[in-house]
mmCIF file of C-alpha atoms in Angstrom:
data_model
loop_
_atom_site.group_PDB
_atom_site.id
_atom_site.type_symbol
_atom_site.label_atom_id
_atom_site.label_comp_id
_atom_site.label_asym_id
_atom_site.label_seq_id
_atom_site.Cartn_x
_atom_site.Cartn_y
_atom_site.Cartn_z
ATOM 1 C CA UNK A 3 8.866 15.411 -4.856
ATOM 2 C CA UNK A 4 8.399 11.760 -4.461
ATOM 3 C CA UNK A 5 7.873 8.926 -6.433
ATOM 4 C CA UNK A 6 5.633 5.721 -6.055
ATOM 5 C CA UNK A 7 6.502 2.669 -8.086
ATOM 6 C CA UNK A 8 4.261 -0.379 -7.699
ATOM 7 C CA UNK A 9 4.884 -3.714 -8.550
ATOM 8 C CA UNK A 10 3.443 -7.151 -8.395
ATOM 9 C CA UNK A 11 -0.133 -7.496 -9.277
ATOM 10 C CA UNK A 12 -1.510 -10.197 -11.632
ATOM 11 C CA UNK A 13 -4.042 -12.644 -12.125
ATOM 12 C CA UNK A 14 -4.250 -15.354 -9.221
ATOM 13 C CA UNK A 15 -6.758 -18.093 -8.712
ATOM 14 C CA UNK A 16 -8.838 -18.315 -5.662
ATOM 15 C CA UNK A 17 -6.853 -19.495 -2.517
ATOM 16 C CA UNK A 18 -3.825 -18.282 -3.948
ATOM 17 C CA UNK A 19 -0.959 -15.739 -3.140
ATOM 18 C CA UNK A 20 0.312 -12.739 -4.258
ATOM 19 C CA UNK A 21 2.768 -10.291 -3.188
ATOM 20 C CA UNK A 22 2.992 -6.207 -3.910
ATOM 21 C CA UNK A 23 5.507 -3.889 -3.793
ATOM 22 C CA UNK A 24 6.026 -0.682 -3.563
ATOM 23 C CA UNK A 25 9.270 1.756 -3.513
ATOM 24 C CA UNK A 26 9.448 5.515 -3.072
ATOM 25 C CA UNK A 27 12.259 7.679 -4.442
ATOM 26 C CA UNK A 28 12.819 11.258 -4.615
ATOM 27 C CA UNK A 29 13.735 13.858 -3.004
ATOM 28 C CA UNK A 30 12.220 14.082 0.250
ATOM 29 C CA UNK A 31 12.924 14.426 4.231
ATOM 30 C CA UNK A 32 10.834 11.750 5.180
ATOM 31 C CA UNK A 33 8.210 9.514 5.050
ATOM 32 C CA UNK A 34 5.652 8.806 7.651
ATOM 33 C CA UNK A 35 2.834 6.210 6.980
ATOM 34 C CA UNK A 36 2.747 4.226 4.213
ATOM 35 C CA UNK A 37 -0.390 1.851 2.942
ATOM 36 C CA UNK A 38 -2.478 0.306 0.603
ATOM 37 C CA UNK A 39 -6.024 0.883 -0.680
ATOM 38 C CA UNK A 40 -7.923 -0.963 -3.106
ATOM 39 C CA UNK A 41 -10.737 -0.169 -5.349
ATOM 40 C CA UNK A 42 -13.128 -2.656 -7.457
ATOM 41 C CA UNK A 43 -15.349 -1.425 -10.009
ATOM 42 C CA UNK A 44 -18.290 0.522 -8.925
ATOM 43 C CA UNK A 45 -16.917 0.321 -5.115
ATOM 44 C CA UNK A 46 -15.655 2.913 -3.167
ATOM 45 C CA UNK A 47 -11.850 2.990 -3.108
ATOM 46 C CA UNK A 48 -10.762 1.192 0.782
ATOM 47 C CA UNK A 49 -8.130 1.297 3.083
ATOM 48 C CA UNK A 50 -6.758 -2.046 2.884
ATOM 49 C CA UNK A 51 -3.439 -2.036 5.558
ATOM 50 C CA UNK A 52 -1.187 0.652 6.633
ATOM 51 C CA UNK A 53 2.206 0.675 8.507
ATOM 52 C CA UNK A 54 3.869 3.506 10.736
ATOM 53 C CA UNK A 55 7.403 4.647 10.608
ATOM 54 C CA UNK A 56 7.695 2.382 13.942
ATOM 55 C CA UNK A 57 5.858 -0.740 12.691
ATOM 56 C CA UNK A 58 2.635 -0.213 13.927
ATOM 57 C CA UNK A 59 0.043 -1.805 10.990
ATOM 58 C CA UNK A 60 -3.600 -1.873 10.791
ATOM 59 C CA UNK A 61 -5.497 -3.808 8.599
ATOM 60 C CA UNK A 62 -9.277 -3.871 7.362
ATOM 61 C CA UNK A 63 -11.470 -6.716 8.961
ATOM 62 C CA UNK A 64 -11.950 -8.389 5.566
ATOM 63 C CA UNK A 65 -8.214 -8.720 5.507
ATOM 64 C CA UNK A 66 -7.066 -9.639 8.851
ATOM 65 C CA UNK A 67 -5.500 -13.410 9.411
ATOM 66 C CA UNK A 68 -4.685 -12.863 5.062
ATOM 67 C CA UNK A 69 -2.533 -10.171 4.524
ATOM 68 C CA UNK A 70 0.614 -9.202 5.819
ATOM 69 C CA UNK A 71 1.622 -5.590 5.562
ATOM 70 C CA UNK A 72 5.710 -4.354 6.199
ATOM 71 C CA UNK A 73 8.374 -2.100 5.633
ATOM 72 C CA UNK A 74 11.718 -1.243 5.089
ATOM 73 C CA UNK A 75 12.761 2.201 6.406
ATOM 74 C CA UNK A 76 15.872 2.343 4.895
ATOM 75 C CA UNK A 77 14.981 1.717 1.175
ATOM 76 C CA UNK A 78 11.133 3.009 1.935
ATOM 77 C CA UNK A 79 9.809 0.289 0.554
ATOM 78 C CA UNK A 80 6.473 -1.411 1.571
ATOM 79 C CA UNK A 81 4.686 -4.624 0.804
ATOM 80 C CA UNK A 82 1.771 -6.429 1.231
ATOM 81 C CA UNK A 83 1.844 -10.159 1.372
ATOM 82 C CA UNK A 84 -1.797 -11.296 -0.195
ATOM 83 C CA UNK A 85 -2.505 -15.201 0.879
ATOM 84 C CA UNK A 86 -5.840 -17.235 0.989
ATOM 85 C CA UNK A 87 -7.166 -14.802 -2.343
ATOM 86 C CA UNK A 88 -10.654 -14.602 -2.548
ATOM 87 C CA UNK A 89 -12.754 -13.577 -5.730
ATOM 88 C CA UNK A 90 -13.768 -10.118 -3.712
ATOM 89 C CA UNK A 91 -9.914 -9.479 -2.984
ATOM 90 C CA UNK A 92 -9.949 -8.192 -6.736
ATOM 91 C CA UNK A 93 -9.410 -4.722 -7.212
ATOM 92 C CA UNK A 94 -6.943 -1.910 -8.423
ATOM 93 C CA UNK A 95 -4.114 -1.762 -5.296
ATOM 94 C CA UNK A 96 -3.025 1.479 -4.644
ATOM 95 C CA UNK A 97 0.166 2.640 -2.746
ATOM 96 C CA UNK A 98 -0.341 5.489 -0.516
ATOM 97 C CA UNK A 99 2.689 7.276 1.010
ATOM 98 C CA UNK A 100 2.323 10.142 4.187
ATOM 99 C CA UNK A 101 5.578 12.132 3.017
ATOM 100 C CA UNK A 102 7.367 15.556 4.481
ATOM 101 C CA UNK A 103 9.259 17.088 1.518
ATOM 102 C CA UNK A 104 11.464 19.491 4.522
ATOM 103 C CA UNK A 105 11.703 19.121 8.214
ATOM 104 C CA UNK A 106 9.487 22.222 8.505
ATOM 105 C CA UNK A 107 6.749 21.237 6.084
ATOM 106 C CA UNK A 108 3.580 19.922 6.467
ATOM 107 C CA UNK A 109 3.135 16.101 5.725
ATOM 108 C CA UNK A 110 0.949 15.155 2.496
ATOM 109 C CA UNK A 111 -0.088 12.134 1.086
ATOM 110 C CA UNK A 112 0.646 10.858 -2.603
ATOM 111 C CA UNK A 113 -0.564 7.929 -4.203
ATOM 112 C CA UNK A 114 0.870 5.468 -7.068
ATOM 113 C CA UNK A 115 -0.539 4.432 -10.252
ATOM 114 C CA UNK A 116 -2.468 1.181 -9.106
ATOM 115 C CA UNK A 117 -1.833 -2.524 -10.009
ATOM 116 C CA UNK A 118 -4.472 -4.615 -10.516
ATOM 117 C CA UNK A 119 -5.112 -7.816 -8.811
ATOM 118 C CA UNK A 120 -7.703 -10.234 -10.339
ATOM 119 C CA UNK A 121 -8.616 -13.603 -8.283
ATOM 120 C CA UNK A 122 -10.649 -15.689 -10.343
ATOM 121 C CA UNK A 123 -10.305 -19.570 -11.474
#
């Protein structure tokens, strides 16, 4: 089983920074992708950035020049590095882990609690 624990959300004010964490524990074999959604209220939840096991990252357009997404393999960790807030960047921020519990297994996804990020003056 693994375990998501999120961290760093708050209230920021527009053109502002924030950063969010998020570390994994358990007992697992491995974990594969690792990302962040967001939802706002009465919006469909979003991919926001992910990261592969190698690095690779992909971001949404409406993030892309603002956030930074990375990881650290050996404490499988990832964070997202929020700068130039806007307003519409508030949401609940999810962290979503692709995770193989044995070598054999199939990969699944599990997701953390959320941490909400408000952007307003």
């Amino acid at each position: 089983q693994v375990l998501l624990v999120e961290s760093g959300g708050g209230l920021v004010q527009p053109g502002g920074s924030l950063r969010l964490s998020c570390a994994a524990s358990g007992s697992f074999f491995r974990i594969h992708d690792m990302g962040w959604y967001r939802q706002a209220p009465g919006a469909q939840r979003e991919q926001v950035a992910s990261v592969t096991r190698d690095g690779s990252t992909n971001y949404a357009d409406s993030v892309k020049g603002r956030f930074t997404i990375s990881r650290d393999n050996a404490e499988n960790t990832v964070s997202l590095q929020m700068n130039s807030l806007k307003p519409e960047d508030t949401a609940v921020y999810y962290c979503v882990c692709n995770w193989r519990p044995t070598p054999l297994s199939a990969t699944r996804d599990y997701w953390g609690q959320g941490t909400q990020v408000t952007v307003a003056s």
